[in-house]
Structure formats: structure tokens, C-alpha cells
Coordinates of C-alpha atoms in Angstrom, one line a residue:
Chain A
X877 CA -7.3 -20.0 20.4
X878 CA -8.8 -18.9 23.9
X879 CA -12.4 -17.6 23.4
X880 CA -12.5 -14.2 24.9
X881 CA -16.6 -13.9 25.5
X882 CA -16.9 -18.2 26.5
X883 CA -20.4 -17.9 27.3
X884 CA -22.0 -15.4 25.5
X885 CA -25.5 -14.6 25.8
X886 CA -28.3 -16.7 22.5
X887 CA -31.4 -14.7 22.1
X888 CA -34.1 -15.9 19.6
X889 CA -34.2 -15.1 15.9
X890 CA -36.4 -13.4 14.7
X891 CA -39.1 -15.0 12.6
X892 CA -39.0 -15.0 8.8
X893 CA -40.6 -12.0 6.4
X894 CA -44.0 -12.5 5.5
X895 CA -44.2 -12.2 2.1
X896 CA -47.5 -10.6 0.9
X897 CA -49.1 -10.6 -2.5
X898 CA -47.6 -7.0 -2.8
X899 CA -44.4 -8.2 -2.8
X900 CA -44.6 -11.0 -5.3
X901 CA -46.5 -8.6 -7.5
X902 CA -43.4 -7.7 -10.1
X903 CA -45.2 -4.3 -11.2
X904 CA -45.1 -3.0 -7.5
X905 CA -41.6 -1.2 -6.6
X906 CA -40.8 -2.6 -4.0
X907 CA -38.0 -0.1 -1.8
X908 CA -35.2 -1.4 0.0
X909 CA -36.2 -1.4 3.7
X910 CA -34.3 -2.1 7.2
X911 CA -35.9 -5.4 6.9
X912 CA -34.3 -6.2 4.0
X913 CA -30.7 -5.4 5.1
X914 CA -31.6 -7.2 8.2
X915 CA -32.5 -9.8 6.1
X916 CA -28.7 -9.6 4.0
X917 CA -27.0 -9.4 7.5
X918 CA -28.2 -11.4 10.2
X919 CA -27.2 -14.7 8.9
X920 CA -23.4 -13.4 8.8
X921 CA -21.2 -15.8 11.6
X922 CA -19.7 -14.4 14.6
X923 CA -15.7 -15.4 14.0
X924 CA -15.3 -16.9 17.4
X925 CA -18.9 -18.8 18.0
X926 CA -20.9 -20.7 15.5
X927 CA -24.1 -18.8 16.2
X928 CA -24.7 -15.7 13.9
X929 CA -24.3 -12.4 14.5
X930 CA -28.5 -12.1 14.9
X931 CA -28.6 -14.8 17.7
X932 CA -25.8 -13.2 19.7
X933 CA -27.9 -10.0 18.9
X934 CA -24.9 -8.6 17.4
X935 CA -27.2 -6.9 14.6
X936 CA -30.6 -6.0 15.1
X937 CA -33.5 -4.8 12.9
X938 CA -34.4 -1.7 15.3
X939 CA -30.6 -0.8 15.0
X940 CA -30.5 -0.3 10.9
X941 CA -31.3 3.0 9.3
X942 CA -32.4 2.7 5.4
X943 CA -33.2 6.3 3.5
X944 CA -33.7 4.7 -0.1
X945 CA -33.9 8.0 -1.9
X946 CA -30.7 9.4 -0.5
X947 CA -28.9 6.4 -1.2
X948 CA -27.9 5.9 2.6
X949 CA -27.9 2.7 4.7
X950 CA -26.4 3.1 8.1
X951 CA -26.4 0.0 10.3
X952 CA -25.3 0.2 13.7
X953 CA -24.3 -2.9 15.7
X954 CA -23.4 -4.2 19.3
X955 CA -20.0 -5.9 20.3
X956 CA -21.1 -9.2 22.7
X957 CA -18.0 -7.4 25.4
X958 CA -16.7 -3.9 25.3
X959 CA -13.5 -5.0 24.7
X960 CA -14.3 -7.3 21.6
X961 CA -10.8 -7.2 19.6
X962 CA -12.7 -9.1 17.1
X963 CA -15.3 -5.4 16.6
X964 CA -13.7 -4.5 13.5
X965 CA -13.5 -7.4 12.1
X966 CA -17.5 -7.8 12.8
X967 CA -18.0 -4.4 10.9
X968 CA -15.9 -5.3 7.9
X969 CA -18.0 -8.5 7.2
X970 CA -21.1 -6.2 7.4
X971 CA -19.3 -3.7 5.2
X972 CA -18.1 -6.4 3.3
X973 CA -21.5 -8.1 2.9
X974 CA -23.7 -5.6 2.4
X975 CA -21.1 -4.3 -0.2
X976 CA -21.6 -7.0 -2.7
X977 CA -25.4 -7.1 -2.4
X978 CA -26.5 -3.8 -2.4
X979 CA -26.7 -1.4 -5.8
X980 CA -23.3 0.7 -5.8
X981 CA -25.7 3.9 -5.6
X982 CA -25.8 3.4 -1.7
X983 CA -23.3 4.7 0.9
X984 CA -22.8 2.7 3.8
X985 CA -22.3 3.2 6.8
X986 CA -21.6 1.0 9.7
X987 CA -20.5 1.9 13.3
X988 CA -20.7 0.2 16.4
X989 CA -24.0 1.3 18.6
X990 CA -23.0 3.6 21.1
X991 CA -21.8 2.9 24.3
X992 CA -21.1 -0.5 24.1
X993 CA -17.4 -0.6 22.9
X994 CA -14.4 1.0 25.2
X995 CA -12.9 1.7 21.6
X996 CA -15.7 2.3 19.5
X997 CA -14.2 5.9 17.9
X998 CA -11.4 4.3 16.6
X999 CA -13.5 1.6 15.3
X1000 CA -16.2 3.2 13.4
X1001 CA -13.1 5.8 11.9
X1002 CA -11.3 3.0 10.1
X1003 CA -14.5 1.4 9.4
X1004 CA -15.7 4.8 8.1
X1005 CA -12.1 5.0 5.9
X1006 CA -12.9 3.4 2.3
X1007 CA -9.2 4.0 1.4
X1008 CA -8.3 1.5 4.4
X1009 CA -11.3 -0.3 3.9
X1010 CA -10.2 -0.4 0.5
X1011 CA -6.8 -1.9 1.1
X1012 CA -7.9 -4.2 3.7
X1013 CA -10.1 -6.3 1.1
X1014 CA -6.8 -6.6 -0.9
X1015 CA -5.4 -8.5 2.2
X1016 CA -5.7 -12.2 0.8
X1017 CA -6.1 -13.9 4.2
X1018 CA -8.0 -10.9 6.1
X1019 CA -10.6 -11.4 2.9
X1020 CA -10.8 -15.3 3.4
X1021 CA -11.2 -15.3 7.2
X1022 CA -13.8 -12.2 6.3
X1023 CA -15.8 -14.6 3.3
X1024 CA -15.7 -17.5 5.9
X1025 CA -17.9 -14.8 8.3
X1026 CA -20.1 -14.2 5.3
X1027 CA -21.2 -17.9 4.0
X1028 CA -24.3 -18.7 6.1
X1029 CA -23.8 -21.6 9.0
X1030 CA -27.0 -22.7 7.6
X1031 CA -26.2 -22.7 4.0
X1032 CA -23.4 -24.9 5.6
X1033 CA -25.1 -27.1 7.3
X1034 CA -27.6 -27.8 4.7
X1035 CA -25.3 -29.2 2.9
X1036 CA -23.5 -31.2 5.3
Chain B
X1045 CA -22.6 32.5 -10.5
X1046 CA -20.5 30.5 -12.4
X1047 CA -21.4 27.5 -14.2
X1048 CA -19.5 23.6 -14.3
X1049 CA -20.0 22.6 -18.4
X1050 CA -19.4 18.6 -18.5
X1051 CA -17.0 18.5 -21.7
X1052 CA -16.5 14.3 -21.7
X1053 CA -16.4 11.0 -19.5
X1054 CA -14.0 9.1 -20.1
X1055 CA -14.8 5.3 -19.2
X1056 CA -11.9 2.9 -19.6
X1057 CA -10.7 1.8 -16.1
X1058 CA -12.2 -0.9 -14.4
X1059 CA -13.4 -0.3 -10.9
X1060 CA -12.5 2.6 -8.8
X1061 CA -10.5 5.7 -10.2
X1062 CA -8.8 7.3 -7.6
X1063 CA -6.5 10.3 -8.7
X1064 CA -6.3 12.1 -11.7
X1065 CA -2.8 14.5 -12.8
X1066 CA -2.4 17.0 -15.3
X1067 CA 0.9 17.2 -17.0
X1068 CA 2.7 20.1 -16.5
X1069 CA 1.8 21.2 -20.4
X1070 CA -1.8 20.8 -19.8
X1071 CA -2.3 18.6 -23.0
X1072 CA -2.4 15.0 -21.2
X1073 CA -4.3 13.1 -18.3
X1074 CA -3.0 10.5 -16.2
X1075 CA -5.2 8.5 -14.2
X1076 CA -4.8 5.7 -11.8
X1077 CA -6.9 3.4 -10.0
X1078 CA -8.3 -0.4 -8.3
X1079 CA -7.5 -2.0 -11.7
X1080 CA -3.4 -1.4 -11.3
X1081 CA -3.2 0.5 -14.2
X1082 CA -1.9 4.1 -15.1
X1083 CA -3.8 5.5 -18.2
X1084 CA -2.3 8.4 -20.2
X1085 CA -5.0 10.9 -21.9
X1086 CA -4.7 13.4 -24.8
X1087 CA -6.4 15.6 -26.8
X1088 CA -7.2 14.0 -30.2
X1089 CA -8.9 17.0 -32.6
X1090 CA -11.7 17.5 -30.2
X1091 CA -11.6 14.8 -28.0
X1092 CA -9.9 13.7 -24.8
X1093 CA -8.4 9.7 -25.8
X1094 CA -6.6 7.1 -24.1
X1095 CA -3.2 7.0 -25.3
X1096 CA -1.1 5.2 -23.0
X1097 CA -1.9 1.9 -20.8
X1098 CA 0.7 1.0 -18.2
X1099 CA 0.2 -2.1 -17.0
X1100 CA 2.6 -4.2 -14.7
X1101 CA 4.4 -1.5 -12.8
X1102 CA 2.1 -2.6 -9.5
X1103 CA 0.8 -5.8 -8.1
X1104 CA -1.8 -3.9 -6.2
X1105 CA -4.5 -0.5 -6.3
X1106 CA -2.2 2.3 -7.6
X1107 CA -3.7 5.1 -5.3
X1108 CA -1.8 8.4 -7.0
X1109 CA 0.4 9.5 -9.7
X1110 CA 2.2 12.9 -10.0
X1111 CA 4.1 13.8 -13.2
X1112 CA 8.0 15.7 -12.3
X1113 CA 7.8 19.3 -12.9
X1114 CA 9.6 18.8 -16.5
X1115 CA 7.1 16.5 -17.9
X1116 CA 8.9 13.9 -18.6
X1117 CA 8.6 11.6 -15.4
X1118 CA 5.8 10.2 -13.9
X1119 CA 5.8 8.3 -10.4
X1120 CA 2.9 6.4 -8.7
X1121 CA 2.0 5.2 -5.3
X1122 CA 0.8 2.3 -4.9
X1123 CA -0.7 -0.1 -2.2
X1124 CA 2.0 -2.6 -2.8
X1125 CA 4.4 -0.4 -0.5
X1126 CA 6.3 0.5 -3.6
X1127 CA 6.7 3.8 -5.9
X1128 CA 7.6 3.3 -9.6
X1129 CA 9.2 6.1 -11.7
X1130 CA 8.1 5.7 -15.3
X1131 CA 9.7 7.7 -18.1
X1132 CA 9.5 7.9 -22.1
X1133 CA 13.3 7.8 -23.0
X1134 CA 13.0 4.7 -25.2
X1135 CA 9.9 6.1 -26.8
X1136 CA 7.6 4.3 -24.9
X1137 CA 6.7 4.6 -21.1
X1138 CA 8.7 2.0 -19.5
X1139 CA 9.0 1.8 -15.9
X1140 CA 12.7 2.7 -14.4
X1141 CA 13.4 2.6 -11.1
X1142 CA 11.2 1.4 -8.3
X1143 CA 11.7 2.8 -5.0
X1144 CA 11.2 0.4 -1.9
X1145 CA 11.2 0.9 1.8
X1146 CA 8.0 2.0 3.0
X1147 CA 6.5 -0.7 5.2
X1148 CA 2.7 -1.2 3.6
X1149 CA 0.8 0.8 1.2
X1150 CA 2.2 3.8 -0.2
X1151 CA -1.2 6.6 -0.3
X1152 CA 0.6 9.9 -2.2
X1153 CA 3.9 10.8 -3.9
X1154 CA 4.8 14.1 -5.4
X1155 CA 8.1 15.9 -6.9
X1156 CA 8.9 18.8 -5.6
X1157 CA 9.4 22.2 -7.8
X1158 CA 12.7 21.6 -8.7
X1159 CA 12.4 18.4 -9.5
X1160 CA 15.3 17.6 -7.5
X1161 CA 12.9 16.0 -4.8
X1162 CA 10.5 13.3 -4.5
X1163 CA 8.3 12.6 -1.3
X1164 CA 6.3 10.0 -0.5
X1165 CA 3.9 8.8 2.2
X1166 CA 2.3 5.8 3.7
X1167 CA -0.2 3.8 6.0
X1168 CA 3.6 3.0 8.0
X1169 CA 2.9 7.3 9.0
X1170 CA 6.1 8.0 8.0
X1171 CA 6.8 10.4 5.2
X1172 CA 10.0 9.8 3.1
X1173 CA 12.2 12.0 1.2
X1174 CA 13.9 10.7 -2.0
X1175 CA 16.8 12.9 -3.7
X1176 CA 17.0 12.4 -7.5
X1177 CA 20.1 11.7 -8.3
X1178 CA 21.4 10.6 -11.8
X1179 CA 21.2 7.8 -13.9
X1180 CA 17.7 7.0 -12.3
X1181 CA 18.8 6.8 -8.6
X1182 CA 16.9 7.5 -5.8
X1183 CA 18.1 8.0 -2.7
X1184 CA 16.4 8.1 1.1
X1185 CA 17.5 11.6 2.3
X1186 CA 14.8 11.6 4.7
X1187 CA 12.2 9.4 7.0
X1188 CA 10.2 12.0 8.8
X1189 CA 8.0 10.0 11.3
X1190 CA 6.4 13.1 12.8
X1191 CA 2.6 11.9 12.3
X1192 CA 0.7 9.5 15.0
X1193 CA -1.4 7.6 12.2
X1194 CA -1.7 6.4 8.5
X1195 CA -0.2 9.2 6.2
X1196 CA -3.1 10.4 3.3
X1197 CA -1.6 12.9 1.3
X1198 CA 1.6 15.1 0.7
X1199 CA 2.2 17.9 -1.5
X1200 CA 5.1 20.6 -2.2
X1201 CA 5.3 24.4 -2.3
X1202 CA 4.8 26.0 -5.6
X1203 CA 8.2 27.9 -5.2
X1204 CA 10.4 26.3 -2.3
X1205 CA 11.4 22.8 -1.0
X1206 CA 8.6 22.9 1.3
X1207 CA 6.4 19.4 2.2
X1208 CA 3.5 19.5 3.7
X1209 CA 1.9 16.3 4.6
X1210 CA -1.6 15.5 5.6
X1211 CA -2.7 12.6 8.1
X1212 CA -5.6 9.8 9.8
X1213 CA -4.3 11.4 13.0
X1214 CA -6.5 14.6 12.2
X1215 CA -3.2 16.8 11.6
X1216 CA -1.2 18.4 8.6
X1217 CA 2.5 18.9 9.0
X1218 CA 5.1 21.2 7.3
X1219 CA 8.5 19.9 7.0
X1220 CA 11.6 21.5 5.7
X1221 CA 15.6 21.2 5.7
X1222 CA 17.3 22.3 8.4
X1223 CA 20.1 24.6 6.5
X1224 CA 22.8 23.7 9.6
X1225 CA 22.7 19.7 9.1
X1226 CA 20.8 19.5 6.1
X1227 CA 18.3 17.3 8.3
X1228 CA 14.2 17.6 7.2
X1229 CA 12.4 18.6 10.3
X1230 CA 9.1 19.4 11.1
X1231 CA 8.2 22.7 11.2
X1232 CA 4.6 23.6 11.5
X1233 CA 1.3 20.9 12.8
X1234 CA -1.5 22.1 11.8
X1235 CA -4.1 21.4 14.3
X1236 CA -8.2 22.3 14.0
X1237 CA -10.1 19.7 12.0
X1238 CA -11.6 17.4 13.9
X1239 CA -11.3 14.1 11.5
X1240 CA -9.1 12.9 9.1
X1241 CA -7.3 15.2 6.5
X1242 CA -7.9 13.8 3.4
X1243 CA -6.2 16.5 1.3
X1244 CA -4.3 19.7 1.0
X1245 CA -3.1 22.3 -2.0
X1246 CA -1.4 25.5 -1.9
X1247 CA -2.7 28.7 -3.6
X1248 CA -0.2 30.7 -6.5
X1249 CA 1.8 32.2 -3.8
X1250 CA 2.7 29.1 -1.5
X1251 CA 1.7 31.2 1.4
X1252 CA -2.0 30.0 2.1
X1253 CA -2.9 26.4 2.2
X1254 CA -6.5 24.7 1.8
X1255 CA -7.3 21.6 3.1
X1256 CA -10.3 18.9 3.1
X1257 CA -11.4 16.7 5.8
X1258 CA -13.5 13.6 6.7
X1259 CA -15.4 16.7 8.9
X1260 CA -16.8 17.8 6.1
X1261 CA -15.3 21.0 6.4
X1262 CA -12.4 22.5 4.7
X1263 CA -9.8 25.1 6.2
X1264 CA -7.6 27.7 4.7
X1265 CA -4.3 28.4 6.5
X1266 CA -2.1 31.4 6.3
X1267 CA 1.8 31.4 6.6
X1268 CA 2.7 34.3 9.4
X1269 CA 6.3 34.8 9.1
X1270 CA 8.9 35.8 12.1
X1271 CA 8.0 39.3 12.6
X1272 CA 5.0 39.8 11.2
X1273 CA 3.0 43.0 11.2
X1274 CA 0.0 41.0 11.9
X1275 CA 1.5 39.9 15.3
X1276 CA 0.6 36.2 15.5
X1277 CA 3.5 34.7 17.3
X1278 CA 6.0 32.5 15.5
X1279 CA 8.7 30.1 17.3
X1280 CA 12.4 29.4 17.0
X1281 CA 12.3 31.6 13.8
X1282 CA 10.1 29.7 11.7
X1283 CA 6.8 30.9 10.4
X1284 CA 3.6 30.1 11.6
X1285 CA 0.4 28.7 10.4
X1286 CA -3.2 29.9 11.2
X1287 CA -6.4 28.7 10.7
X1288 CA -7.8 32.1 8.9
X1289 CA -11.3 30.3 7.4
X1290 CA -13.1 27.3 8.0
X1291 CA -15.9 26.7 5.4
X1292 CA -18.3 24.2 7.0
X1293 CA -22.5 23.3 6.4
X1294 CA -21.4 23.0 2.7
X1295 CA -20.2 19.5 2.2
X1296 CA -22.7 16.6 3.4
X1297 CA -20.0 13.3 3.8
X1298 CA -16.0 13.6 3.5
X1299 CA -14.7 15.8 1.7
X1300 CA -11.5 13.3 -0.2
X1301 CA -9.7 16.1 -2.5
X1302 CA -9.0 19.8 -2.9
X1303 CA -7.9 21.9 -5.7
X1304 CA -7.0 25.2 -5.8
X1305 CA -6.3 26.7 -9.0
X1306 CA -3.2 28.7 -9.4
X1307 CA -4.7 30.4 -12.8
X1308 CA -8.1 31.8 -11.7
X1309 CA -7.9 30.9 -8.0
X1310 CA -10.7 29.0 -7.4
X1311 CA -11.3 26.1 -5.2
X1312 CA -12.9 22.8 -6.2
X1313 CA -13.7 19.8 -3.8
X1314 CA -14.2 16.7 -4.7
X1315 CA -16.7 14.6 -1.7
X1316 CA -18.9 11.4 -1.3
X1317 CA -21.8 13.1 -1.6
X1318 CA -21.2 12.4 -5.1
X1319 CA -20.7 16.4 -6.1
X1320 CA -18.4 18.7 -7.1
X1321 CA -18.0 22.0 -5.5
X1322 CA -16.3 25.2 -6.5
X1323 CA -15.6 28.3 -3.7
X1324 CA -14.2 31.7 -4.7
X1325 CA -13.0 34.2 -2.3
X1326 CA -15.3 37.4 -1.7
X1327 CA -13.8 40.1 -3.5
X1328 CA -12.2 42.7 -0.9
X1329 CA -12.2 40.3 1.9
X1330 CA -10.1 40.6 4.9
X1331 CA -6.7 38.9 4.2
X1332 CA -6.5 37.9 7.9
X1333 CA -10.0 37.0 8.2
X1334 CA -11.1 36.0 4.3
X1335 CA -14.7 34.9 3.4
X1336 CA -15.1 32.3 0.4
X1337 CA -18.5 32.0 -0.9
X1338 CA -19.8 29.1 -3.1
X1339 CA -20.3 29.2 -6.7
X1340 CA -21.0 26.0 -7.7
X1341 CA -22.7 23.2 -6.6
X1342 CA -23.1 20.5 -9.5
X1343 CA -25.3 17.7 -8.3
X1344 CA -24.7 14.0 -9.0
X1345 CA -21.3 14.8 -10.5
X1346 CA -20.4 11.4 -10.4
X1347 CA -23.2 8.9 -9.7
X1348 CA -20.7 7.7 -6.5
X1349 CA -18.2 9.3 -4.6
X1350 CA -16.0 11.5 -6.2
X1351 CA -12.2 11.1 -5.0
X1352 CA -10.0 13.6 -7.3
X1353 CA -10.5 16.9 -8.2
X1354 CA -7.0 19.3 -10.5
X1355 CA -7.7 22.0 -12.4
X1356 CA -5.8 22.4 -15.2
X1357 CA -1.7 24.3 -15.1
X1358 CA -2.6 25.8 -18.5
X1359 CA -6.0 26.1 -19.4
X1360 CA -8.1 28.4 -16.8
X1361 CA -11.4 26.7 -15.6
X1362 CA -10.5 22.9 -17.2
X1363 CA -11.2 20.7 -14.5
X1364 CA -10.7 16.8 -14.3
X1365 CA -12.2 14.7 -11.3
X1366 CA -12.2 10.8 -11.3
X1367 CA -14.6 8.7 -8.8
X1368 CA -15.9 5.5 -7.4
X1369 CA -18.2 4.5 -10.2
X1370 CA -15.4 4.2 -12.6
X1371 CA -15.6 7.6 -14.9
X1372 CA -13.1 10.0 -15.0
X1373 CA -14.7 13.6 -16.3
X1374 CA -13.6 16.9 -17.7
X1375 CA -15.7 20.1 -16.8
X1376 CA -15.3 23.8 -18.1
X1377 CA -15.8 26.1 -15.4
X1378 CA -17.3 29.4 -17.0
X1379 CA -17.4 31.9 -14.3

């Protein structure tokens, strides 16, 4: 398959949570935070490159919205092109991911940030539709290539 | 100020519920949902039970059920492009006929009043028509490919073969038969809300239509026929539908169902904000220009979003909703 972005641009990641005594304290509540989605997401793999989504600055911590008491997580994120075909595919492993990590209590949303995608209305509508969402995860092959996204490079190569 | 009383839950499916159906008698519940089951639900002394499991009819999410107008045949949708027709004549529900041709997931079916017709619709955004013939046979009388997008939800006219169909591509559509050829046309598109139409349900008379959008808003539509004193203008003798009321700034995410009750005529919404809502027109509104206030607001419903909302055929104010986090509920509205 023919790369559509060849040479797309590496930033830096980010370096890794402090923990503080606060944290490891298990009678402090401790509130889900942007961090912490960052945290879920940013290890996700881009389905072309073998770099994750954080290092092609795909997702970024700046770019995720957390309000832990009404149950809302809305995470926006940035196609590497404006004509990435591969957008909602990008959005369904975020959807995907944070999905299965996150209490059931929150609604998620995801869109792409805006500006950066010649399609991003039609994007962020079927990524908004959990009835096509919905039927999309029941798509055996769509949810493998989608799971593939998920597992972390690194988890990958730490085992290799 | 009315009040929503929570009567029962009833937790048995696995996963996502997504529509709920009264029978036409009012005494049973059918459900459907992500576990590819159809449960049947009766009244057992005081209590709502699980009577029925149907298992097997679907390989995939069974998005919608709708029970014939005589009770005795139940069809459901289901993302495996098929419809199966289910019926009790050997006793037990046994599924009899499945009805192919749609091209990927089915979303909504429903029979019309007569029970003579059956329509369905589908992520293909077509909308097919389905004669009942005898001996269990279904035939294609119609493929209606008016919409642009993914087809969410159809539903007939209380008293005449009229479909109206509601769509992705923002619009809903009211289709009839041409008398001349006997061909289904489109009559009517419905254009305002600015998102998908998740839903749509006629009042008693067939001659107002609500409808529920991702928007957040929801829209009542009047029929104008040819000729009307009113003066709205109508085309090629067919009637025409207005926007007359747009309730918005009640609803916080998508609104996914709408009710309107044909015994007390009030409207319920089911939306992911996890609530149910019920509106009631202002007594002595202006029929051209009516005002709906609402009565109820009952916060965390559901404790995700809530996808079905029908009110009872028989019993005024008995409501059943189904939702995300698995329950299905029955409320008494007391006004």
C-alpha cells in the first residue's frame, strides 16, 4: 500500500506523569483528568506509520477536555494531512480505546480539531453516531485492523 | 406539573437495549437489543416478567421490533441486513419468514395500520415496502431511494397507508402510493433540523408529526392540505408539511426517540443526557403557531443514554424506555 503522508513530521513525547505521594495515597480520590486520558491515548499506533499517534502529535494533552462530574470527555485530535482518508479510522480507535477503559458513566466525544481536515463535518457526524459506531465494532475485520491501532508498539516491542 | 412514578426495571438483557414495543393490547413488552435477543414482557399479578426469549432469529444487534396491528406478529430489524417475522401459531414464537434484500444493517421496520403493509429501512438509505401476502409471503412492492444518507427510522400513519421515514441526511420524507400506477412516491421532505433525525411519531389524528434530532431540538409539523384556509401553498395536489414549533434549549446531547401519546397526548423524549422528558401543549394555543411547555424533567433516568421512549396503546400515562446501561423501565406519568 502507497503511504499517503511519506514523511510525516516526529515531535517529542511528552515525558512521563510524576506520580506524587497524593496519588499513591489510596484514601485520596483521585479524578479522572486530561492527563489521564492522554495517558490511555497517546500510545495508540497511527495505521500507516509505526510511530504513535502522540509522536505524530496526532493527540495532544492541551487538545482533551475532561468535566468529571458531568460525565463528559471530549478529545479533539489533528489529522497529519487534511485529506487523511485514514481520519475516521484514527477517531474510532480513540473511540474504541477510551471506550473500554473508561467507567460507562462517561460520554465521549471525539472530533477532529478544527480546521485541519477538508472533511472534518462528515467525520466527527459518523464519529458522533453510536448507532453507526455501534455497527462498525460489529465489523470483524474493521475491529481487528482497529485492536491492531490499540495494542501499544512498545508493549510490542518489549516483547520482541 | 405532572410527575414520572418509576413502577419497575427490568434487567435481563445483556448490553445495550435499544427499542422497546407495546403490543397493541397493552398487556406485553417486547424489547430488543446488542445481545441478539427479543424478550417478551407481561404483567404477572403485580409485576412486569420476562415471558418469552427469542434467540437465533439474528446473527447480529437487533436494532427494533414492531408488533402488526393484530397482535399476533412481531418483525425485527436487525443489523444483519435482514427482517424476521415471528408469530405464535404453533404455540410458541417461532420465527416465519425472513425478509432479505436490504444491502447492510436494517435500523427500523413497522406495519402499517392495516396490517397489509410492512416497511423497512436501512444504512443502504433506501426504504422498502413489503406487501403481506398469504401463507407468510412478503413481497417487495417498493424500494424508495429518496434519502441521500443512512435511513434511522420509519413509521406509518395512524389511519392511512402513509410512511414517513426519517434520515443521517438531516431530512424526513413522506411517501405514499401513487393511485394511477400504484407506484410509492415521495411526497413531502421535510427540511429544518439541522442534524440527524433520529426519530418521528404522529399525534391521534395523523395530521401533526413530532420529530427528534441529533440538534437537540425537536420539531412539530403540520399537514396543510390542497386548499387550505390557512393559505400555505401545496404542490401538484398533495398536502404540505410545515414546521409549526421547534422546541429547543431543552435537551442537552441527541435527542434518539420520540413518543407521542395518542391517549393523553403528551410527548416524551428519550436523549443521552441520560433523562426522560415529557412536553404538553399549552392549553388554547394557536393551532398554526402551537406552544408546548415542559412538564417533566426526570433526572438520571437511566444511568446512560436512554434510546427508546412508547407510551402505552391502552393504559394512559404507562411509559416504557430502554437504554445504554442495559435496563429497560416502566414509569406512571400522573399529570
Amino acid at each position: 500500500m502507497e503511504l499517503e503522508n511519506s514523511n510525516p513530521n516526529i515531535y517529542n513525547k511528552v515525558s512521563e506523569r510524576n506520580i506524587t505521594a497524593d496519588e499513591e495515597d489510596d484514601s485520596v480520590v483521585d479524578e479522572i483528568d486530561s492527563r489521564e486520558i492522554f495517558d490511555l491515548i497517546r500510545g495508540i499506533n497511527d495505521p500507516e506509520h509505526p510511530l504513535t499517534l502522540e509522536e505524530l502529535h496526532v493527540v495532544e494533552d492541551s487538545l482533551i477536555f475532561v468535566d468529571n462530574r458531568n460525565n463528559i470527555v471530549k478529545v479533539l485530535f489533528t489529522p497529519t494531512i487534511p485529506h487523511c482518508s485514514m481520519a475516521t479510522l484514527i477517531g474510532l480507535s480513540i473511540r474504541v480505546k477510551l471506550l473500554r477503559s473508561l467507567p460507562p458513566r462517561f460520554k465521549v466525544s471525539v472530533e477532529i480539531n478544527p480546521g485541519t481536515h477538508v472533511s472534518e463535518n462528515s467525520v466527527n457526524k459518523q464519529l458522533a453516531d453510536k448507532e453507526r459506531v455501534a455497527a462498525a465494532l460489529e465489523n470483524t475485520h474493521l475491529i481487528k485492523v482497529i485492536n491492531q491501532c490499540i495494542t501499544p508498539l512498545t508493549m510490542n516491542r518489549k516483547r520482541a | 406539573m405532572g410527575k414520572l412514578e418509576h413502577i419497575q426495571t427490568l434487567s435481563k438483557h445483556i448490553g445495550r437495549v435499544w427499542s422497546v414495543a407495546w403490543h397493541p393490547k397493552g398487556d406485553a413488552l417486547a424489547t430488543c437489543g446488542e445481545d441478539k435477543t427479543i424478550r417478551i414482557w407481561a404483567k404477572e399479578g403485580k409485576e412486569w416478567v420476562n415471558k418469552v426469549i427469542l434467540t437465533d432469529g439474528h446473527k447480529r444487534t437487533i436494532r427494533d421490533i414492531s408488533w402488526s396491528p393484530c397482535g399476533n406478529y412481531l418483525a425485527s430489524a436487525s443489523f444483519d441486513a435482514t427482517v424476521a417475522i415471528w408469530d405464535k401459531k404453533s404455540g410458541e414464537f417461532e420465527c416465519s419468514a425472513t425478509l432479505e434484500g436490504h444491502e447492510n444493517e436494517v435500523k427500523s421496520v413497522a406495519w402499517s395500520k392495516s396490517g397489509h403493509l410492512l416497511a423497512t429501512c436501512s444504512r443502504d438509505k433506501s426504504v422498502w415496502i413489503w406487501e403481506v401476502a398469504e401463507d407468510d409471503e412478503y413481497e417487495c412492492a417498493a424500494v424508495l431511494n429518496a434519502h441521500t444518507q443512512d435511513v434511522k427510522k420509519i413509521t406509518w400513519h395512524p389511519h392511512v397507508d402513509l410512511l414517513a421515514s426519517a434520515s443521517y441526511d438531516n431530512t424526513v420524507k413522506i411517501f405514499k402510493e401513487d393511485p394511477s400506477d400504484n407506484d410509492w412516491i415521495c411526497i413531502a421532505t421535510l427540511s429544518s433540523h439541522e442534524s440527524t433525525v433520529w426519530s418521528l411519531s404522529f399525534d391521534k389524528t395523523g395530521n401533526r408529526l413530532a420529530t427528534c434530532s441529533d440538534d437537540q431540538t425537536v420539531k412539530i409539523w403540520k399537514q396543510y392540505l390542497p386548499n387550505n384556509s390557512e393559505g400555505v401553498p401545496t404542490t401538484d395536489g398533495e398536502a404540505s408539511w410545515k414546521c409549526i414549533c421547534t422546541l429547543s434549549g431543552y435537551h442537552t446531547r441527541t435527542v434518539y426517540d420520540i413518543s407521542w401519546c395518542h391517549l393523553t397526548d403528551s410527548i416524551a423524549t428519550a436523549c443521552g443526557d441520560d433523562i426522560i422528558r415529557i412536553f404538553k401543549e399549552d392549553e388554547g394555543s394557536d393551532p398554526n403557531a402551537p406552544t408546548f411547555s415542559l412538564i417533566n424533567s426526570a433526572e438520571r433516568s437511566h444511568t446512560q443514554d436512554v434510546n427508546s421512549v412508547k407510551w402505552n396503546p391502552k393504559v394512559p400515562g404507562l411509559l416504557a424506555s430502554c437504554s445504554d446501561d442495559g435496563d429497560i423501565k416502566l414509569w406512571n406519568f400522573i399529570e
